[in-house]
Short mmCIF file of C-alpha atoms and ligand atoms in Angstrom, two decimals:
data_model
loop_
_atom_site.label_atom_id
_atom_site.label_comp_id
_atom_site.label_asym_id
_atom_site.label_seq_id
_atom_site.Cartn_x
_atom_site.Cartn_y
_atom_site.Cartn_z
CA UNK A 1 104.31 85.56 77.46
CA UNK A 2 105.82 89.03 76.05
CA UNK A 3 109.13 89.01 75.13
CA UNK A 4 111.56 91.85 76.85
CA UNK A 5 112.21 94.66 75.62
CA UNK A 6 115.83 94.07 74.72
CA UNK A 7 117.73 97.63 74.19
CA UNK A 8 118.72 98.54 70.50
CA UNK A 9 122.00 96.34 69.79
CA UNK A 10 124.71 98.29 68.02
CA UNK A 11 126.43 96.20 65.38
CA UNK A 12 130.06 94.77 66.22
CA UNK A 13 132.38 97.59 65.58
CA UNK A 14 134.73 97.44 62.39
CA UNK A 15 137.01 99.77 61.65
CA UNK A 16 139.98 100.45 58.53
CA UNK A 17 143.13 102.01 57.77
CA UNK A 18 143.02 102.40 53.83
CA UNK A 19 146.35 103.66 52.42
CA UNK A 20 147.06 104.84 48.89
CA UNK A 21 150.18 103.08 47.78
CA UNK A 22 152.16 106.27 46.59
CA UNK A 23 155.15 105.90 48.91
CA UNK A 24 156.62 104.36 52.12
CA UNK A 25 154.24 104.23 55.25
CA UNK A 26 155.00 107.94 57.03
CA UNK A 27 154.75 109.37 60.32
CA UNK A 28 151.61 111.32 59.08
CA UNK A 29 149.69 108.18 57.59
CA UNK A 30 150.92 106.27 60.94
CA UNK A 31 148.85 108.22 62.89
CA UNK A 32 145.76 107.44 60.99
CA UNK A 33 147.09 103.67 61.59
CA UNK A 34 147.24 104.00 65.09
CA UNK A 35 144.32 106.09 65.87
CA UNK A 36 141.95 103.97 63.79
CA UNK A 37 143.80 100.92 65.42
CA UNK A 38 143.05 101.85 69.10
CA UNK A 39 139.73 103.02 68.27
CA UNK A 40 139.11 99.69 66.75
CA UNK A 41 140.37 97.90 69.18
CA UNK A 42 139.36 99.85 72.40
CA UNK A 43 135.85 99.06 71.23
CA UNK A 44 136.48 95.35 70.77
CA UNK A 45 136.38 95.83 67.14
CA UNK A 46 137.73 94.36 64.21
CA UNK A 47 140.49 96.36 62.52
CA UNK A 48 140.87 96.27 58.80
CA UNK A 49 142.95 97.22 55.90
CA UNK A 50 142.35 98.63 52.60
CA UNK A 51 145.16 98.93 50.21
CA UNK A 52 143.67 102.17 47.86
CA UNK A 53 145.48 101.32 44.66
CA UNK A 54 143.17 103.31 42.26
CA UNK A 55 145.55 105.56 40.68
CA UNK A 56 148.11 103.62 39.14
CA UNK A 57 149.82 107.08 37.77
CA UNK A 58 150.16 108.36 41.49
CA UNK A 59 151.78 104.71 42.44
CA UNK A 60 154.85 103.49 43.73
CA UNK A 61 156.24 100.03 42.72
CA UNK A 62 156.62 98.13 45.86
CA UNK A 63 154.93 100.52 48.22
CA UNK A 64 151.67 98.25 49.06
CA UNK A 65 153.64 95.66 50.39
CA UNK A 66 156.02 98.06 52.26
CA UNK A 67 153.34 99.58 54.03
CA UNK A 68 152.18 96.40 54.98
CA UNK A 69 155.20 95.47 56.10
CA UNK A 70 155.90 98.42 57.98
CA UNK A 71 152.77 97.97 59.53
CA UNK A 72 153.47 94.65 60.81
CA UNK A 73 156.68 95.41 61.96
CA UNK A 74 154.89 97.83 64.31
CA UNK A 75 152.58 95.29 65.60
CA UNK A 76 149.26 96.39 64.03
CA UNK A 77 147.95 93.43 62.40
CA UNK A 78 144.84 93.59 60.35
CA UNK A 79 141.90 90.98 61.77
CA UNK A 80 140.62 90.14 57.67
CA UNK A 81 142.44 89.85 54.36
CA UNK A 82 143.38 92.86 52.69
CA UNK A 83 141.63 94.36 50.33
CA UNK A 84 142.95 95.72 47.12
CA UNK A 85 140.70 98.48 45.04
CA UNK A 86 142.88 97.63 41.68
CA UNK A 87 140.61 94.65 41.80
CA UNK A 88 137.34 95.54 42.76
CA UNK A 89 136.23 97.22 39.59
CA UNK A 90 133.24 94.64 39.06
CA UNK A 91 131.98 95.70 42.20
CA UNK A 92 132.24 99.15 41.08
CA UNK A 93 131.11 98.93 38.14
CA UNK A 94 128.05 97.33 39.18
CA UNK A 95 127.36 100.12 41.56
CA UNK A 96 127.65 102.62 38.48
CA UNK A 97 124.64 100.20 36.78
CA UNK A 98 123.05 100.77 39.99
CA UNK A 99 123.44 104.89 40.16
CA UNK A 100 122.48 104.71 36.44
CA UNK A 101 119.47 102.92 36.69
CA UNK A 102 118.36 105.27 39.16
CA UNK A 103 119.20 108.55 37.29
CA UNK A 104 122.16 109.81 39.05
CA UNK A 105 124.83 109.74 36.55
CA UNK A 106 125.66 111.84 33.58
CA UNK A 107 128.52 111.79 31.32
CA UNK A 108 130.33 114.86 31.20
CA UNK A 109 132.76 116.32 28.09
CA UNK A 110 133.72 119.52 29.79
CA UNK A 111 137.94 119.26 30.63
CA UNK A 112 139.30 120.24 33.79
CA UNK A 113 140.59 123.78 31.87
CA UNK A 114 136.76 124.82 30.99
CA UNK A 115 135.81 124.17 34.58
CA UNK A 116 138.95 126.28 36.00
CA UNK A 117 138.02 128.96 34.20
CA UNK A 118 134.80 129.46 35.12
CA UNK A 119 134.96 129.18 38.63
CA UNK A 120 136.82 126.21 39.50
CA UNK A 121 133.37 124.34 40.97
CA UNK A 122 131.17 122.06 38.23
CA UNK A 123 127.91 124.51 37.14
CA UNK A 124 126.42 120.92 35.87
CA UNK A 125 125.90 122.08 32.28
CA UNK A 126 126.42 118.54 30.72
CA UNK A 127 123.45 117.32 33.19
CA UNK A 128 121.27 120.40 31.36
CA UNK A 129 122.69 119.30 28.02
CA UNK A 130 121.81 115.15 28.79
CA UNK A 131 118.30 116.39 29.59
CA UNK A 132 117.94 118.30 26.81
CA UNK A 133 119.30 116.26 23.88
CA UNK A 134 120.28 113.08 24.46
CA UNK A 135 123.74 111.37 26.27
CA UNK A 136 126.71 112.82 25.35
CA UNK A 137 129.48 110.32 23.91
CA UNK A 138 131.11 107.95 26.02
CA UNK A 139 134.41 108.18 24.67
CA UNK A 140 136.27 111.02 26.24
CA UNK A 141 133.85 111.44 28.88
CA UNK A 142 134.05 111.63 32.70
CA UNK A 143 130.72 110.17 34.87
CA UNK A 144 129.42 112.70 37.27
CA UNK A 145 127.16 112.16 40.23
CA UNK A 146 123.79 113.68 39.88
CA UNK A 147 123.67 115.77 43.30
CA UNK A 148 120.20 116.06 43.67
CA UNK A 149 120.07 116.25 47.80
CA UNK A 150 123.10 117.31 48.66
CA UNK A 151 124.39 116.69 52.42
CA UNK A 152 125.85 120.11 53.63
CA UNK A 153 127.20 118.64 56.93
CA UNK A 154 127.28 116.16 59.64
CA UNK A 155 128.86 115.10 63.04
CA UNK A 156 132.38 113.82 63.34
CA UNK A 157 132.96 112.78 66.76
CA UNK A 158 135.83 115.00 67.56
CA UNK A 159 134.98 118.02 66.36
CA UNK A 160 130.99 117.93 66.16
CA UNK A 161 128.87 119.54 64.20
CA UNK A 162 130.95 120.19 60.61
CA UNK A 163 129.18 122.58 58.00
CA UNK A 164 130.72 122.46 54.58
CA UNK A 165 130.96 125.17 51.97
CA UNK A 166 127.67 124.74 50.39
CA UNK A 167 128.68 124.89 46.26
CA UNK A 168 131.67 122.55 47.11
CA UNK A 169 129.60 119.90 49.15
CA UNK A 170 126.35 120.12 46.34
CA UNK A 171 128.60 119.86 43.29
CA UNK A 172 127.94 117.35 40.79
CA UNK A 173 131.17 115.62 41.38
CA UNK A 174 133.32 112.93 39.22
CA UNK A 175 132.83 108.98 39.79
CA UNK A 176 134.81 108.00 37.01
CA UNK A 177 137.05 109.55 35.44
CA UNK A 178 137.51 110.80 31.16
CA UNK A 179 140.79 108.79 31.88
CA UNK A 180 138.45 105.29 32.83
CA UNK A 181 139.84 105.28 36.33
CA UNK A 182 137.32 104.71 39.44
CA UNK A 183 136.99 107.82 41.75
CA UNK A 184 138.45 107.73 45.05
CA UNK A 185 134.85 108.67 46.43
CA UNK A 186 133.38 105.98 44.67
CA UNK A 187 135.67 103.35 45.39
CA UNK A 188 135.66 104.08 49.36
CA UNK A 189 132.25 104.14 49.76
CA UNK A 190 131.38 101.08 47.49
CA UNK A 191 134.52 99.68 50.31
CA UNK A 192 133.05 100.89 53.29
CA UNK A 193 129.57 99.91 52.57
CA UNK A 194 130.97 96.55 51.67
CA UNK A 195 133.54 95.62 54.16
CA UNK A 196 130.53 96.59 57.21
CA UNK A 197 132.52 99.57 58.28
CA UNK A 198 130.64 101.22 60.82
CA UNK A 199 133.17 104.19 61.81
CA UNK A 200 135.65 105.86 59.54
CA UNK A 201 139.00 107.45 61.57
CA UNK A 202 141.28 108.96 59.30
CA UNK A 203 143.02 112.65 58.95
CA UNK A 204 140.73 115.29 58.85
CA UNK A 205 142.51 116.18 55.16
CA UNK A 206 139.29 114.38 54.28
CA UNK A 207 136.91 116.50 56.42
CA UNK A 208 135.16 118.28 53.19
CA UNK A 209 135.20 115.37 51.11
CA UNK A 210 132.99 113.62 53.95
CA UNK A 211 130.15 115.54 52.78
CA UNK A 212 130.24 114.30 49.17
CA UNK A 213 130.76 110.76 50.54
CA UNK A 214 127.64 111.20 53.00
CA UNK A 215 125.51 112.08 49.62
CA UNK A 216 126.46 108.74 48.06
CA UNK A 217 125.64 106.75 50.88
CA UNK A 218 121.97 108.32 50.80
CA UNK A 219 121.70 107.36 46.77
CA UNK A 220 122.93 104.04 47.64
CA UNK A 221 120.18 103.51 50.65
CA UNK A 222 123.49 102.52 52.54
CA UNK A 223 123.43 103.06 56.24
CA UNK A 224 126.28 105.47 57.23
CA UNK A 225 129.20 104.86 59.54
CA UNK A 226 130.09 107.34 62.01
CA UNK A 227 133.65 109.84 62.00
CA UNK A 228 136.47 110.49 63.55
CA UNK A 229 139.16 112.67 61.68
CA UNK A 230 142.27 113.38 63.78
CA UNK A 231 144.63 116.01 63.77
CA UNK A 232 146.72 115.48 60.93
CA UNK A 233 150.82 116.15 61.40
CA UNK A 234 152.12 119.44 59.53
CA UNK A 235 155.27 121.01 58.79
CA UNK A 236 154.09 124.75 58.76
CA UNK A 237 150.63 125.74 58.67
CA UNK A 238 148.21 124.30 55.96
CA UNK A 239 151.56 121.87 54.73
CA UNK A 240 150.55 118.37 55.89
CA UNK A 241 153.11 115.86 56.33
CA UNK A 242 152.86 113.63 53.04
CA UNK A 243 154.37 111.52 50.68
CA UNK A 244 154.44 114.39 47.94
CA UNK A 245 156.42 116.77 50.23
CA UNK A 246 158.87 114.14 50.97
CA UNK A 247 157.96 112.27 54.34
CA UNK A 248 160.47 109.84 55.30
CA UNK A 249 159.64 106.26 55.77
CA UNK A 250 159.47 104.32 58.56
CA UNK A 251 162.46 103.05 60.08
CA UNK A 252 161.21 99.57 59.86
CA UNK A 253 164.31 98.12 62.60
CA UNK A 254 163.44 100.55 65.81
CA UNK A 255 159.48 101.02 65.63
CA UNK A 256 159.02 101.56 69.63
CA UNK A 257 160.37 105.51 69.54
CA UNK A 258 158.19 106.43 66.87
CA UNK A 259 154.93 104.22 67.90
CA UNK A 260 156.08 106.68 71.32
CA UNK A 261 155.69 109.75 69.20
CA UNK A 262 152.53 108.70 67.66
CA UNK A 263 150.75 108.12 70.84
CA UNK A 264 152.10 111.74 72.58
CA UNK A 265 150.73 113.18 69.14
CA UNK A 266 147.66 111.36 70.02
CA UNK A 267 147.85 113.15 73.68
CA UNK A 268 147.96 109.65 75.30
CA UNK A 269 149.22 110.16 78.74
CA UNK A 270 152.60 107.69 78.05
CA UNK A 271 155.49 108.23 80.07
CA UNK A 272 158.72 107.21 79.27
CA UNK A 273 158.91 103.71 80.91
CA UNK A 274 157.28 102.67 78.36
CA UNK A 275 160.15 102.89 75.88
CA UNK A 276 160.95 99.87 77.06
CA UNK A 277 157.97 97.70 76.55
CA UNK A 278 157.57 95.91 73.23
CA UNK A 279 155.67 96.79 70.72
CA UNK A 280 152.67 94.40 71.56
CA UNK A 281 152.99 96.15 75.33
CA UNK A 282 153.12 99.61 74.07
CA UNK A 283 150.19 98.74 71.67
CA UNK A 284 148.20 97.15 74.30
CA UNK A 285 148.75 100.07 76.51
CA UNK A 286 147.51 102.51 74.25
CA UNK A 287 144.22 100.58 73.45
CA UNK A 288 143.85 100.64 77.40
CA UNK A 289 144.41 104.58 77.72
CA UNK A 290 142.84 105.23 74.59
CA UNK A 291 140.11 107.79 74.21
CA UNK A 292 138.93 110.65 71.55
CA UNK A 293 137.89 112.38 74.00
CA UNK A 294 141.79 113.20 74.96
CA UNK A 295 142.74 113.79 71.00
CA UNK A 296 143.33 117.52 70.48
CA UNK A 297 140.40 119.25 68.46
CA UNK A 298 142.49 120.67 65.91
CA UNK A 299 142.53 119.83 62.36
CA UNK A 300 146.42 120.06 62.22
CA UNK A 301 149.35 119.99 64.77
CA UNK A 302 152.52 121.33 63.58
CA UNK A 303 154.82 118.55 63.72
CA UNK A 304 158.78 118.06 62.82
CA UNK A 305 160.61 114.97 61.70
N1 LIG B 401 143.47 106.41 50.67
C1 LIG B 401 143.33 107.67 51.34
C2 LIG B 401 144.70 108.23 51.66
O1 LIG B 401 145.67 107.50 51.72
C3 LIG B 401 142.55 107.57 52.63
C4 LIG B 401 141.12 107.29 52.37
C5 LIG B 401 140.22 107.23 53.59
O2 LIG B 401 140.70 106.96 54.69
O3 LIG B 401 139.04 107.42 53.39
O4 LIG B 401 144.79 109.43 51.86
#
């Protein structure tokens, strides 16, 4: 007898918030907390979280765990241990050997200065120099990603079809830095690949970036996840709420008002009844009334605290 045809199964869904440690948990990262929550969880998915502490110089002390607390004290609990990036350099390190092996790194003397001045974007001349003479020194060097097949754009499923600025997306860009630390688009795609993630929603600050990230995925034969970047909050045009510009934290005590606020700037259809529910109500509420389809296709809203 001939087995049925059974229709192509799409893995479980698993989804991530993965927050840099470099201040308090704001209203502008909440919403990439949120949305990847209900997305997550709207799809029966497992929701995860990634704690990006690459960049020790760009850290707060005590910030990991008071985003984490912040985020439990607004009811979005993570389904898996967290993950740290300060200690997952083995695993990076190992996909380096891997890149390596398959020549698609060089190491790369020029400093930040030469680059600015001519032009700002990487012209590759340490990859010409490699394959001319031998590798440059180690010491003092940054690793760059050979480029070879760029990706120039892809699909995010809020605002389609995404074409990037072609010298920015076929650069040869930096996977570890002159200063030994991992990249931040190495480490979250060695993460993503790893942790199973099979869609990425986070602020569409990291539209372009997506590109580069996409490339990596194709030199690491890694099946991709798919996008969602949401409207990120802004204080005046191009000015995105962050840590840097002074976002206030959380108010860790009253989290119902401002998991309210988050949903509206979502364009969930709440209404103010639910001011009263808890926070496990609200939350459940919005996973029930949550769909992209409703977020605003705009890379920024302009927001004020
Ligand atoms: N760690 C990044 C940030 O806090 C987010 C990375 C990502 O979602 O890919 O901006």
């Amino acid at each position: 007898m001939t087995k049925s045809v059974q229709p192509n199964e799409m893995p479980p869904y698993r989804g991530r918030f993965a927050p840099s440690p470099s201040g308090p948990l704001h209203f502008g990262s909440l919403i990439a907390a949120v949305g990847s929550y209900l997305q997550a969880k709207s799809n029966q998915g497992k929701w995860l979280v990634r704690i990006e502490d690459i960049d020790p110089p760009r850290e707060v002390p005590g910030a990991s765990d008071l985003i984490l607390k912040t985020l439990t004290s607004y009811g979005l609990h993570w389904d898996e241990p967290i993950i740290y990036q300060s200690q997952r350099s083995d695993a990076y390190e190992a996909a380096l050997n891997q890149l390596d092996l398959d020549q698609r790194l060089y190491h790369c003397i020029c400093t930040r200065k030469m680059i600015q001045s001519a032009g700002g974007i990487y012209q590759g001349s340490c990859r010409e120099k490699e394959r001319r003479d031998n590798r440059n020194s180690e010491d003092e060097s940054a690793l760059r990603f050979i480029n070879s097949t760029p990706t120039l754009s892809f699909i995010d499923q809020l605002h389609g079809h995404c074409q990037m600025d072609k010298a920015f997306a076929s650069e040869d860009f930096i996977l570890k830095r002159r200063d030994g630390l991992y990249a931040y688009q190495l480490a979250v795609v060695v993460d993503d690949i790893e942790q199973g993630i099979t869609e990425i929603v986070r602020g569409s600050d990291l539209l372009e970036p997506t590109v580069r990230q996409l490339a990596l995925y194709a030199a690491m034969k890694a099946s991709t996840p798919k996008y969602v970047h949401l409207p990120v909050a802004a204080t005046k045009p191009n000015f995105k709420l962050s840590k840097q510009n002074g976002a206030p934290g959380l108010d860790l005590s009253n989290p119902i008002p401002t998991l309210y606020r988050a949903f509206q700037f979502l364009n969930l259809p709440v209404n103010p009844a639910l001011l009263d529910a808890s926070t496990e109500e609200l939350l459940n509420w919005g996973v029930a009334h949550w769909h992209i389809q409703y977020l605003p296709k705009q890379r920024e809203i302009l927001f004020t605290t």
